[in-house]
mmCIF file of C-alpha atoms in Angstrom:
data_model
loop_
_atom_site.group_PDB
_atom_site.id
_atom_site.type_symbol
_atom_site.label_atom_id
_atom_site.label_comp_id
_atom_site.label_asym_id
_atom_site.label_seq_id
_atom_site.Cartn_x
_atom_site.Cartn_y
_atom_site.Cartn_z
ATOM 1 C CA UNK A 1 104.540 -25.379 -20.053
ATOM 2 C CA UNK A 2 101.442 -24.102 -22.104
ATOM 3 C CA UNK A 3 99.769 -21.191 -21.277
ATOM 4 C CA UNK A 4 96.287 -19.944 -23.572
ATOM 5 C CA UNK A 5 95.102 -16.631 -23.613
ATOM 6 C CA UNK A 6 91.429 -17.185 -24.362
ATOM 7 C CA UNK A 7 90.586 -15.848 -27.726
ATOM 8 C CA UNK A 8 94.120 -15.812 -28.783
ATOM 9 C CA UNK A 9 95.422 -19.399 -28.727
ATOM 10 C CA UNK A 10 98.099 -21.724 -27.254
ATOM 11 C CA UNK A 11 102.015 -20.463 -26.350
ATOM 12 C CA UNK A 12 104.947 -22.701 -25.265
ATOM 13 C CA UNK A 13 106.634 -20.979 -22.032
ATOM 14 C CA UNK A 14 109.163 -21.640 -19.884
ATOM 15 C CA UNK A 15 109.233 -22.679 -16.098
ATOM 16 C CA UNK A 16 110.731 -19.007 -15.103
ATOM 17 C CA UNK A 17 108.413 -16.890 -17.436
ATOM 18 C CA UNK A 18 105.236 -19.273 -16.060
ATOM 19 C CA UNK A 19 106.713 -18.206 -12.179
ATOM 20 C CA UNK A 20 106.164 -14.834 -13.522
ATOM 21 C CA UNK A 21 102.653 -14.818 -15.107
ATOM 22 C CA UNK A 22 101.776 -16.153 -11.887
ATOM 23 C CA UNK A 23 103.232 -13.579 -9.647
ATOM 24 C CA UNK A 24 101.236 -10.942 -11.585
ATOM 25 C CA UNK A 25 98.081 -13.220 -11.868
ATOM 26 C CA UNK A 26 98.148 -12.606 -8.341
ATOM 27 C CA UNK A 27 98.967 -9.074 -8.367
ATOM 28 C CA UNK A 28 95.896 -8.611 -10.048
ATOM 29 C CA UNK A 29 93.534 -10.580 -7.996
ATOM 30 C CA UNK A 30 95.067 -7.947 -4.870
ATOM 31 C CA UNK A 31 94.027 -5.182 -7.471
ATOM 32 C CA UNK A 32 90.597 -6.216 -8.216
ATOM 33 C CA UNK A 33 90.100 -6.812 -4.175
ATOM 34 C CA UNK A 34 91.886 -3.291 -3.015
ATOM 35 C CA UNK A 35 89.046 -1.997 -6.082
ATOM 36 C CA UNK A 36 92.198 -0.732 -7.987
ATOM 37 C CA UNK A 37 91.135 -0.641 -11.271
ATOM 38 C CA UNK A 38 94.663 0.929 -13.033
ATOM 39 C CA UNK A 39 96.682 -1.961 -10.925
ATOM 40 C CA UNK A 40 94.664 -4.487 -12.402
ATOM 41 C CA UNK A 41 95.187 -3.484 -15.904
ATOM 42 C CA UNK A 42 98.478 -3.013 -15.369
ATOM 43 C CA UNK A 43 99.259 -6.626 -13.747
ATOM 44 C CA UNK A 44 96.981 -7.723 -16.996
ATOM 45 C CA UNK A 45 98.582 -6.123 -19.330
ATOM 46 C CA UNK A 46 102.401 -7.234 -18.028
ATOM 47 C CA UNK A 47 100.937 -10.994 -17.773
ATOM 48 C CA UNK A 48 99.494 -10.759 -21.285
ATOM 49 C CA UNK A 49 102.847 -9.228 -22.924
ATOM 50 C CA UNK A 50 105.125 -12.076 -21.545
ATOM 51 C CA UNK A 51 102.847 -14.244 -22.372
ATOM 52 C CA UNK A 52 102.962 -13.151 -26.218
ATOM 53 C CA UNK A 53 106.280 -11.969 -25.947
ATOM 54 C CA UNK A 54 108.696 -14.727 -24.750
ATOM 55 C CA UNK A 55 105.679 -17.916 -25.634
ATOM 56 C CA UNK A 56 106.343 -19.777 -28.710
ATOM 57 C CA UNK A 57 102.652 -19.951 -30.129
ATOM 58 C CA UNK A 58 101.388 -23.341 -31.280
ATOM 59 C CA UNK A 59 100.457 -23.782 -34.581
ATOM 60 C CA UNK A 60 96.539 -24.327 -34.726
ATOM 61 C CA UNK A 61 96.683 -28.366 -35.965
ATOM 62 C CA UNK A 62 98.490 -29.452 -32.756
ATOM 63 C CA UNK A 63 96.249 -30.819 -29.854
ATOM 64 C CA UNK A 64 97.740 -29.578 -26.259
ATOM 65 C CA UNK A 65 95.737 -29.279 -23.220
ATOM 66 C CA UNK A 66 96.952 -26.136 -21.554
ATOM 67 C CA UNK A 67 98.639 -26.487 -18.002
ATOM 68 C CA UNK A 68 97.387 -22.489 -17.796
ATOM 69 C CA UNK A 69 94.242 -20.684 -19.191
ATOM 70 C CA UNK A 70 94.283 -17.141 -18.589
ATOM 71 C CA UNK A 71 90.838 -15.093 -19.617
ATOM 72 C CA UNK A 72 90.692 -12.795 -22.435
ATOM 73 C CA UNK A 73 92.896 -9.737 -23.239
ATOM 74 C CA UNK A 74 89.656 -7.365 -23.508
ATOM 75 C CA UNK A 75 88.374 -8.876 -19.807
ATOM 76 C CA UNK A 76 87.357 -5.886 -17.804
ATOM 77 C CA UNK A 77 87.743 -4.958 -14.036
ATOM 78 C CA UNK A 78 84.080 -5.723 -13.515
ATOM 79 C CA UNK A 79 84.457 -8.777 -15.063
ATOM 80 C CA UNK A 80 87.474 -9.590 -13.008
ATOM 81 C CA UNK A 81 85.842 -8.820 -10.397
ATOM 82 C CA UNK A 82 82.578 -10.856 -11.308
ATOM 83 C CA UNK A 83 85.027 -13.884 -11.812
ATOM 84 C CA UNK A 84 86.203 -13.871 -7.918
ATOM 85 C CA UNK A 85 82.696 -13.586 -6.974
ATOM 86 C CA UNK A 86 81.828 -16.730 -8.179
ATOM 87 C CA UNK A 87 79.759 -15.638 -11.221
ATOM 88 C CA UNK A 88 82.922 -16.622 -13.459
ATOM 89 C CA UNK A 89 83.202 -15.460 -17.090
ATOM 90 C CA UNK A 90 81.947 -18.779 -18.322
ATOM 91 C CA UNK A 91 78.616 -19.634 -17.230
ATOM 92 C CA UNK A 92 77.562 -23.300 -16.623
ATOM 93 C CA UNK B 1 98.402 -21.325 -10.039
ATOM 94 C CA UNK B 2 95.747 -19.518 -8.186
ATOM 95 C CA UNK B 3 93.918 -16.230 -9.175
ATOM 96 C CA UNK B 4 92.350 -15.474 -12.212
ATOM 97 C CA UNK B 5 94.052 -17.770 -14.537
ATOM 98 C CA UNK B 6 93.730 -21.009 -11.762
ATOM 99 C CA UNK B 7 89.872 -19.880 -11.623
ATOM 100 C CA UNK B 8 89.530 -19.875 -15.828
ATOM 101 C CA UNK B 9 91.315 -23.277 -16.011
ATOM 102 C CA UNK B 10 89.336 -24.897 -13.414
ATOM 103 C CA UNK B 11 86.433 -23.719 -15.044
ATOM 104 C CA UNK B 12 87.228 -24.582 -18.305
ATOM 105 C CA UNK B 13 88.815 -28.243 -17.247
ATOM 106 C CA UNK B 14 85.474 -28.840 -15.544
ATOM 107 C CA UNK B 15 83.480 -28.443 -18.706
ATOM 108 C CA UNK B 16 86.092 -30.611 -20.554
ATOM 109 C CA UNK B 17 85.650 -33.799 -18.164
ATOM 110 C CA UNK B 18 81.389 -33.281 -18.504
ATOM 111 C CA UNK B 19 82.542 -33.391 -22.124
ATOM 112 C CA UNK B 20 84.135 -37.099 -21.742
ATOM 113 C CA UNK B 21 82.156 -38.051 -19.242
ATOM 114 C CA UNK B 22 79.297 -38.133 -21.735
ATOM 115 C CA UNK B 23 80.981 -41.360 -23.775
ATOM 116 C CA UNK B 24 80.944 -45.093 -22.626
ATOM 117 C CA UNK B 25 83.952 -46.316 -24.605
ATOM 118 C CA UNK B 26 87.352 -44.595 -26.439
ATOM 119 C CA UNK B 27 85.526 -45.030 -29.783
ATOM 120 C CA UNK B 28 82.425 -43.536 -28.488
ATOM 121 C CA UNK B 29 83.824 -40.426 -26.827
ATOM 122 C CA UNK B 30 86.314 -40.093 -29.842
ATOM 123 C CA UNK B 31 82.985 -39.664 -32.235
ATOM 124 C CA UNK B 32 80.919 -37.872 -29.617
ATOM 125 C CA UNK B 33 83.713 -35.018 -28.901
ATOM 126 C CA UNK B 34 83.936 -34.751 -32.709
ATOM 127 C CA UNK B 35 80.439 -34.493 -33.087
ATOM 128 C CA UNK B 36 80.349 -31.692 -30.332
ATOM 129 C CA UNK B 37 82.992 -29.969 -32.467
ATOM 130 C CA UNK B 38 81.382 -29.913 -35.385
ATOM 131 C CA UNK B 39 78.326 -28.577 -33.496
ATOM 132 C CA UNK B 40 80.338 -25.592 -31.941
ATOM 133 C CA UNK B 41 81.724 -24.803 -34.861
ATOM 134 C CA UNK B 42 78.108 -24.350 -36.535
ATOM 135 C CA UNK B 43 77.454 -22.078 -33.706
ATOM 136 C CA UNK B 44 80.450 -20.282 -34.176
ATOM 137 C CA UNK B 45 78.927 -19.209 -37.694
ATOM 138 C CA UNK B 46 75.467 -18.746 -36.685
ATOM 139 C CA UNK B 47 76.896 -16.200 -34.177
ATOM 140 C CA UNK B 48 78.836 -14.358 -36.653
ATOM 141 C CA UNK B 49 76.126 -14.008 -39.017
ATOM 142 C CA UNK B 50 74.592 -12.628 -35.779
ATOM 143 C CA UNK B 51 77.106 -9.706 -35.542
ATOM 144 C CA UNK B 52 77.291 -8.888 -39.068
ATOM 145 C CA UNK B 53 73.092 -9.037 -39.154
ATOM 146 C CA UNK B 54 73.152 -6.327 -35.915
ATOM 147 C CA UNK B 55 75.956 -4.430 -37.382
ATOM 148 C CA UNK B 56 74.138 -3.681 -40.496
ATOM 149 C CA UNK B 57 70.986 -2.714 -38.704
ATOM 150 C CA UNK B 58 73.255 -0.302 -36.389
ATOM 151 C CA UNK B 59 74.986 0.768 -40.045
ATOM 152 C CA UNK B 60 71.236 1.706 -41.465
ATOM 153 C CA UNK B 61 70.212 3.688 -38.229
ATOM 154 C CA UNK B 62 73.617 5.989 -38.289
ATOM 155 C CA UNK B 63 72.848 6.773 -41.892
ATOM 156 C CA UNK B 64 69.133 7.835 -40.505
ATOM 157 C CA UNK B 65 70.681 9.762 -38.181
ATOM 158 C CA UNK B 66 73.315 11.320 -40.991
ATOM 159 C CA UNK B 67 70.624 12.628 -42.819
ATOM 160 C CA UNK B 68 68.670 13.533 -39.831
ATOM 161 C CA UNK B 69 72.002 15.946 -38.794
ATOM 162 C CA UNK B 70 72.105 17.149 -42.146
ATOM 163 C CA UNK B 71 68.608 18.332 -42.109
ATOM 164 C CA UNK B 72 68.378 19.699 -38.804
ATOM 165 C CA UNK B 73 70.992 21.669 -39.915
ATOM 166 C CA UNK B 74 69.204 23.142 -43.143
ATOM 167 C CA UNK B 75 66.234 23.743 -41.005
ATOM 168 C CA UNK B 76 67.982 25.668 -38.445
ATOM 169 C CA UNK B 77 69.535 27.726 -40.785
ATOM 170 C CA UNK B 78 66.410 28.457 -42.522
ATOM 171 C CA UNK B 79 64.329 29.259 -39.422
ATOM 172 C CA UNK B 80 67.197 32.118 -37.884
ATOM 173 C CA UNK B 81 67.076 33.121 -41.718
ATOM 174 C CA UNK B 82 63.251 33.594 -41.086
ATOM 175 C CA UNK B 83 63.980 35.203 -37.471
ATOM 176 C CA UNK B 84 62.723 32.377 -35.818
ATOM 177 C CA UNK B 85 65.567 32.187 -33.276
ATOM 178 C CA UNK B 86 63.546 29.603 -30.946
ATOM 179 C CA UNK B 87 62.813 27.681 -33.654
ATOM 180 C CA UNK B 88 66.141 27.212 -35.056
ATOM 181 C CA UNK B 89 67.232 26.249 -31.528
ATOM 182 C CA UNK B 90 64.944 23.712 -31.311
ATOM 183 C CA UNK B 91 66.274 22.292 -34.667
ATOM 184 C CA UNK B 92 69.870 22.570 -33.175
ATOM 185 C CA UNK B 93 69.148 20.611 -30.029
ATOM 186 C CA UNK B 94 67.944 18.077 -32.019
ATOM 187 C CA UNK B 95 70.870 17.934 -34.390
ATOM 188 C CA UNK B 96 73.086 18.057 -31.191
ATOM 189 C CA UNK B 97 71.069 14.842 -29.946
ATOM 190 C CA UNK B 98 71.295 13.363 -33.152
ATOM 191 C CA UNK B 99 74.776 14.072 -33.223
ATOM 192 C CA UNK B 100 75.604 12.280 -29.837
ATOM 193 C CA UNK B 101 73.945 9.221 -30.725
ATOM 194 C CA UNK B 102 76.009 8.871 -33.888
ATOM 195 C CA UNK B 103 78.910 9.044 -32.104
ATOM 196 C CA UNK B 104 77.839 6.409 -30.256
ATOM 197 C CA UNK B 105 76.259 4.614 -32.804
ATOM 198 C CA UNK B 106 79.664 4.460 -34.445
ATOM 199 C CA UNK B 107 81.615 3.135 -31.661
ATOM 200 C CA UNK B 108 79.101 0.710 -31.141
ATOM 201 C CA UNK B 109 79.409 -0.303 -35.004
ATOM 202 C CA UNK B 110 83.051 -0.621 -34.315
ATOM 203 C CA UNK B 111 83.114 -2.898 -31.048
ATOM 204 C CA UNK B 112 80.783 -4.886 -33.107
ATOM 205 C CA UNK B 113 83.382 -5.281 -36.069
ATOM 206 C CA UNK B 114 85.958 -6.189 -33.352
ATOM 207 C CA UNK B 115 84.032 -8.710 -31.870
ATOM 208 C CA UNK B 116 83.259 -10.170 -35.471
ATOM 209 C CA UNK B 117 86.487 -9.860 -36.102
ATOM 210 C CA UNK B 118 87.471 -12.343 -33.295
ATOM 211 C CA UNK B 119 84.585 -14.851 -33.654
ATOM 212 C CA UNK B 120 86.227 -15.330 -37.430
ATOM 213 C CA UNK B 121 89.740 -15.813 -36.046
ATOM 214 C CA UNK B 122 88.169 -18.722 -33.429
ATOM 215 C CA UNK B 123 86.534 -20.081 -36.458
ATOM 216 C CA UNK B 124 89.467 -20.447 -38.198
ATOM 217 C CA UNK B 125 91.409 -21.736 -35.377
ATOM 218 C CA UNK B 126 88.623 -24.506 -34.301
ATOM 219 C CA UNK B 127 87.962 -25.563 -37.562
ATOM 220 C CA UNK B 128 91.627 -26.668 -38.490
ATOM 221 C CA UNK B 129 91.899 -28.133 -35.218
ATOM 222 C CA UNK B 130 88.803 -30.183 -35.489
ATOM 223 C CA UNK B 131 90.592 -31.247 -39.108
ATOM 224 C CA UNK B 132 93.723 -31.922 -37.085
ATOM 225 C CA UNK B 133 91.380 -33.863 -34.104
ATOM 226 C CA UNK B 134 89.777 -35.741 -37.126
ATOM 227 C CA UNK B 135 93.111 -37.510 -38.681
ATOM 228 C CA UNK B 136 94.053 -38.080 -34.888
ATOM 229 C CA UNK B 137 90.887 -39.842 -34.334
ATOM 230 C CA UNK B 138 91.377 -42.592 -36.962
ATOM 231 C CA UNK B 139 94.802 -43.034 -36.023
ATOM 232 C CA UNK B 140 94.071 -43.588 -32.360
ATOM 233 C CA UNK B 141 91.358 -45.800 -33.405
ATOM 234 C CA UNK B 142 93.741 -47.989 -35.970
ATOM 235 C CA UNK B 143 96.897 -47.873 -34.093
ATOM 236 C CA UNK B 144 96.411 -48.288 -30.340
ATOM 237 C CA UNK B 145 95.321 -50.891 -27.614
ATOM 238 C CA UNK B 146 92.057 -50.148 -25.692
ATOM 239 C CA UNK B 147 94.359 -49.049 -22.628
ATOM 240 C CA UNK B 148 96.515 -47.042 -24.688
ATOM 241 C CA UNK B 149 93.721 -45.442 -26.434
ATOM 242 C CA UNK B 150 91.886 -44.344 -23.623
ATOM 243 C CA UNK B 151 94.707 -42.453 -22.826
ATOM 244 C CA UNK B 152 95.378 -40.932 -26.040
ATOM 245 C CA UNK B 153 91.721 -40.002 -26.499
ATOM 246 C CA UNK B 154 91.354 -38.204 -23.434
ATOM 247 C CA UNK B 155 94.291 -35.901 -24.169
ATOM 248 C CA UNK B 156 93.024 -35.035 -27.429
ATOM 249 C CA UNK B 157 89.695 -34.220 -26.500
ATOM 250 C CA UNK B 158 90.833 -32.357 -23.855
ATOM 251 C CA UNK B 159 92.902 -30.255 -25.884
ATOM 252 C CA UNK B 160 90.172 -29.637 -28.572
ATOM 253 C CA UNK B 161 87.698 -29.754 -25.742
ATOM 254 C CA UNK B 162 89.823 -26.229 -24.092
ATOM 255 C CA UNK B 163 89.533 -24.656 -28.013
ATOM 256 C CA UNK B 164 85.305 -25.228 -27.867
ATOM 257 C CA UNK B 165 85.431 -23.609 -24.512
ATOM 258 C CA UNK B 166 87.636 -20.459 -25.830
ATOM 259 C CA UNK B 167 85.481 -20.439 -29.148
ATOM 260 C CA UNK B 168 82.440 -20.555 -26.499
ATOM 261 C CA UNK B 169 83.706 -17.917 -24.532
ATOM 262 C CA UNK B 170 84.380 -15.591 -27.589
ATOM 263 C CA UNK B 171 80.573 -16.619 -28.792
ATOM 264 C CA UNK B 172 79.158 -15.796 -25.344
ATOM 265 C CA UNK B 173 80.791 -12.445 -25.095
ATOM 266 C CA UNK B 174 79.899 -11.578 -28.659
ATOM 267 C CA UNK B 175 76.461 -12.096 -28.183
ATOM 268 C CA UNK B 176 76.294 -10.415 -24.961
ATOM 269 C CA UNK B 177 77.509 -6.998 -26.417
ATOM 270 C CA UNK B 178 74.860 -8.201 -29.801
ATOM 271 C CA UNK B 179 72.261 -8.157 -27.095
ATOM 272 C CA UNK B 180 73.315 -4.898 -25.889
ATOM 273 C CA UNK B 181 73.701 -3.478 -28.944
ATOM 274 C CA UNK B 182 70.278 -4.665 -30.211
ATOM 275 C CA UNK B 183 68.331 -3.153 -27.079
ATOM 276 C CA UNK B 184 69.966 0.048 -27.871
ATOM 277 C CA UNK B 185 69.007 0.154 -31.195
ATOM 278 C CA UNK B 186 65.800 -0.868 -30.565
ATOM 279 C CA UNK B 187 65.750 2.372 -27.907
ATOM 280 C CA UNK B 188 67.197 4.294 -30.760
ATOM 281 C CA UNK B 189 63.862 3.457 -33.368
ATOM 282 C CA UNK B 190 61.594 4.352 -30.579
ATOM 283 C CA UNK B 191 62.900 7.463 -30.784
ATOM 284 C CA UNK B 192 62.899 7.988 -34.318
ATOM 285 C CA UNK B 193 59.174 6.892 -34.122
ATOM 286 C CA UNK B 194 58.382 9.250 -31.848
ATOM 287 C CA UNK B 195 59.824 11.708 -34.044
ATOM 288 C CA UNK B 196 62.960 12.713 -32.352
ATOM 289 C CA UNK B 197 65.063 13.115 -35.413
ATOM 290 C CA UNK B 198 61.996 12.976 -37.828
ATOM 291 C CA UNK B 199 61.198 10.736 -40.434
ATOM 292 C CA UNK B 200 63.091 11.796 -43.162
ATOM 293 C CA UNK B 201 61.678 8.625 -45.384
ATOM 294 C CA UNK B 202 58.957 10.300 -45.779
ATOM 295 C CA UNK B 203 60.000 13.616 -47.008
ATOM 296 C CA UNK B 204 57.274 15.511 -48.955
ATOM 297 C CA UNK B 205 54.158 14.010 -47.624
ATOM 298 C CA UNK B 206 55.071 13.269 -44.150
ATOM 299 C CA UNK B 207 56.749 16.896 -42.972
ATOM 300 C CA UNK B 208 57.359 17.013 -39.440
ATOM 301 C CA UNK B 209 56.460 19.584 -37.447
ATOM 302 C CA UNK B 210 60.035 22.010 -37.980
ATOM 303 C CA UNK B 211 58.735 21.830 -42.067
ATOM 304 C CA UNK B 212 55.499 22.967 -40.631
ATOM 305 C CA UNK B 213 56.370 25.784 -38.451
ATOM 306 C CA UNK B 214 58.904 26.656 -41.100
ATOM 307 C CA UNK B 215 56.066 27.062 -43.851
ATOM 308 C CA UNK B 216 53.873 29.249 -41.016
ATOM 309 C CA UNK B 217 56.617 30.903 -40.581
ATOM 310 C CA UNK B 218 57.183 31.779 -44.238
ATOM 311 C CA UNK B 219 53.327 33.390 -43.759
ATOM 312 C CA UNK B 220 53.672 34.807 -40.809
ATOM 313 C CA UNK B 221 56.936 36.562 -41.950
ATOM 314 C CA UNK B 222 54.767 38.008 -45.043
ATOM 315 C CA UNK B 223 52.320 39.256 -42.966
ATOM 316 C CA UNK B 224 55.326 40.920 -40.638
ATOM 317 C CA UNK B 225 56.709 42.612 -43.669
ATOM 318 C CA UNK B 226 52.749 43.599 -44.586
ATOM 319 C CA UNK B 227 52.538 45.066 -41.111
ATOM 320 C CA UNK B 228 55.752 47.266 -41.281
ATOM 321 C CA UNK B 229 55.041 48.317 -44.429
ATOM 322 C CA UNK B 230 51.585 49.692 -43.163
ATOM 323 C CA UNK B 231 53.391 50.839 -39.872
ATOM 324 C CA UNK B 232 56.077 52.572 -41.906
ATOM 325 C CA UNK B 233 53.119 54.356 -44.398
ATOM 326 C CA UNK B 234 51.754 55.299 -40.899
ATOM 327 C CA UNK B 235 54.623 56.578 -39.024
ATOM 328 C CA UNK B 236 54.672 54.027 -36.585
ATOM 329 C CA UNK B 237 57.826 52.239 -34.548
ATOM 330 C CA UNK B 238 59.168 49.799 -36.654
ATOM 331 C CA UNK B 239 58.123 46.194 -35.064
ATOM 332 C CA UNK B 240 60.392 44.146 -33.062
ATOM 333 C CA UNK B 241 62.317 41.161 -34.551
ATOM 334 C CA UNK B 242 59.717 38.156 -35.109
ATOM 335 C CA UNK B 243 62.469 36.318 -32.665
ATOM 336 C CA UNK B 244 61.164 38.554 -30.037
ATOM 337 C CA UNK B 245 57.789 38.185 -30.188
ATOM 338 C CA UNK B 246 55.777 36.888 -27.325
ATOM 339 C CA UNK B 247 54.852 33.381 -27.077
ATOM 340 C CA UNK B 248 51.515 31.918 -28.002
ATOM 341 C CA UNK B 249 52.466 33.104 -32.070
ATOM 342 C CA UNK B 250 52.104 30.174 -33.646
ATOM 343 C CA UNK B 251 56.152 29.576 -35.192
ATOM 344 C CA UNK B 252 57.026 29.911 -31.729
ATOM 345 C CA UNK B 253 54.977 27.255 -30.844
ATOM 346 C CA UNK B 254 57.540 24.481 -28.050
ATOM 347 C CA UNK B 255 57.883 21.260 -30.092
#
C-alpha cells in the first residue's frame, strides 16, 4: 500500500505495518478527544517513525495516488483537534 | 482507515475529483490538470519569496533591537556611573524588554527558515513530478484508446493532483505563520516608534530621552560637586548620593 506523510512524500508499506499506522491513527484521535496532549504526540510520533522507517519512499517522477494520507509531521494538538471538529487542516 | 489520516485523505481525494471534474474529455482534463500544475507550482515560488521577504524584515528588526541592547547597556552604565540609580534602571528594563523580544524575534526567524525550508523541498518534489506527469501525458495521449485513456488519465492526475494538495497544504501553513509573523513585527515597529527601544538611526540629532537625562545629569552632577564643595568650605553634612534624592529633580524624571 502507499501511505504520504504530507510535506514529506510517498512510501511503499506493507499490509501489517499499514494495520499498524492505523491502530495508532486511532490511538491518537482517543488522545486528542480524552484532551491528552503527550498521548497524541506520542501515537504521532510512533505512526510517523514506521511510516519512515519500514516504507520504501517513492522516487519523486513516479505518479501513485496514495491509498493513505496522513497530515504533517509538525501538525499540532490544536490542529488535531481542529481537524475532528470539522474545520480540517485544508480549507475548501 | 478512520481518524486523522481517513479525515486528510477524504479531504484531499475530494479536492482531486473537483480537479477532474473540471475537464469534458481525457485530452482536456490531461491539459487542464497540467495547467493547474504549472499554476501551483508558480504559487509555490511566490510563497517562498514570501518567507524569505518576511524573514529579512524580521532579520533587520533583531539587528535594531541588537543595537538597541547594546546601548541600553552603555547608558545604564553611564547613568549608575553618574549616580543616577533610577535612571540606569529604567535603561535596564528596557534592555531586558529588548532582550525578550530578540529572543523571540530569533525563534521566529528560525520557524520561518524551517518553513522556507519545506516550501523548497515541495517545489522540488512538484516540479519533477509535473516533468514526470508531462511525458505521461503525451504518452497516454499517443498510445491509448479513449476507454483506456480515461482510465489512465484519471490515475495520473490523481496522483499529481494529491502532490498540489500537499504542496498546498505546505503553502497554506507557511503563510499562516508569514501572517503571524508579519503582525508581530508590525507590533514590534510600533513599539520602536513609540520609542520603546529608541531610535538609534538617528543617533546624534535625534537623542532620546535616556541621552537627555544623561546630559542633565552630567549638569546636575557639576552642580552636586559645586554644592559639596561649598558645603565642605562651610562645614556642612556632606549631601546624600544624587540616587537618593527626592523626586521632582529633573534626571529622576519617570520615562
Amino acid at each position: 500500500m502507499i501511505v504520504r506523510i504530507m510535506g514529506e512524500g510517498q512510501f511503499r508499506l506493507d499490509e501489517d505495518a499499514v494495520k499498524r499506522i492505523s491502530a495508532l491513527d486511532d490511538a491518537g484521535v482517543a488522545a486528542v478527544e480524552a484532551d491528552d496532549e503527550d498521548a497524541f504526540h506520542t501515537a504521532f510520533e510512533e505512526l510517523l517513525d514506521i511510516i519512515r522507517k519500514e516504507g520504501e519512499h517513492l522516487g519523486d517522477e513516479e505518479i501513485e495516488s496514495s491509498d493513505v494520507i496522513v497530515p504533517p509531521a509538525d501538525t499540532s494538538f490544536a490542529e488535531a483537534a481542529a481537524d475532528f471538529s470539522g474545520e480540517g487542516l485544508i480549507p475548501d | 482507515m478512520a481518524g486523522m489520516a481517513g479525515r486528510m485523505s477524504t479531504v484531499i481525494k475530494a479536492k482531486i475529483s473537483k480537479l477532474l471534474d473540471r475537464a469534458e474529455d481525457p485530452g482536456e482534463t490531461l491539459d487542464y490538470s497540467y495547467q493547474k500544475q504549472l499554476e501551483s507550482l508558480q504559487n509555490v515560488k511566490k510563497g517562498i519569496a514570501d518567507v524569505v521577504t518576511a524573514k529579512k524584515r524580521l532579520g533587520m528588526q533583531a539587528t535594531k533591537l541588537e543595537q538597541a541592547v547594546v546601548k541600553l547597556d552603555t547608558q545604564a552604565r553611564q547613568a549608575l556611573a553618574a549616580g543616577n540609580e533610577e535612571l540606569a534602571r529604567t535603561a535596564l528594563e528596557r534592555k531586558q524588554f529588548a532582550q525578550t523580544e530578540l529572543q523571540s524575534l530569533d525563534q521566529q526567524v528560525a520557524e520561518l527558515q524551517s518553513q522556507q525550508d519545506k516550501l523548497i523541498e515541495s517545489q522540488k518534489r512538484l516540479s519533477t513530478k509535473i516533468e514526470a506527469f508531462r511525458t505521461k501525458k503525451e504518452v497516454i495521449k499517443a498510445q491509448y484508446s479513449a476507454a483506456e485513456a480515461q482510465v489512465r488519465i484519471s490515475e495520473a492526475a490523481s496522483g499529481v493532483g494529491e502532490e498540489m494538495a500537499d504542496v498546498g497544504l505546505a503553502m497554506q501553513r507557511a503563510v499562516d505563520k508569514t501572517e503571524n509573523m508579519k503582525a508581530r513585527a508590525a507590533a514590534v515597529e510600533e513599539l520602536e516608534a513609540a520609542g520603546t527601544f529608541e531610535d538609534l538611526t538617528q543617533l546624534g540629532a535625534g537623542q532620546d530621552d535616556i541621552d537627555r537625562q544623561l546630559a542633565e545629569l552630567g549638569a546636575g552632577g557639576m552642580v552636586d560637586d559645586d554644592l559639596a564643595k561649598m558645603k565642605a568650605e562651610l562645614g556642612m553634612a556632606p549631601s546624600p548620593a544624587p540616587g537618593e534624592l527626592e523626586s521632582g529633580e529633573p534626571g529622576e524624571a519617570k520615562a
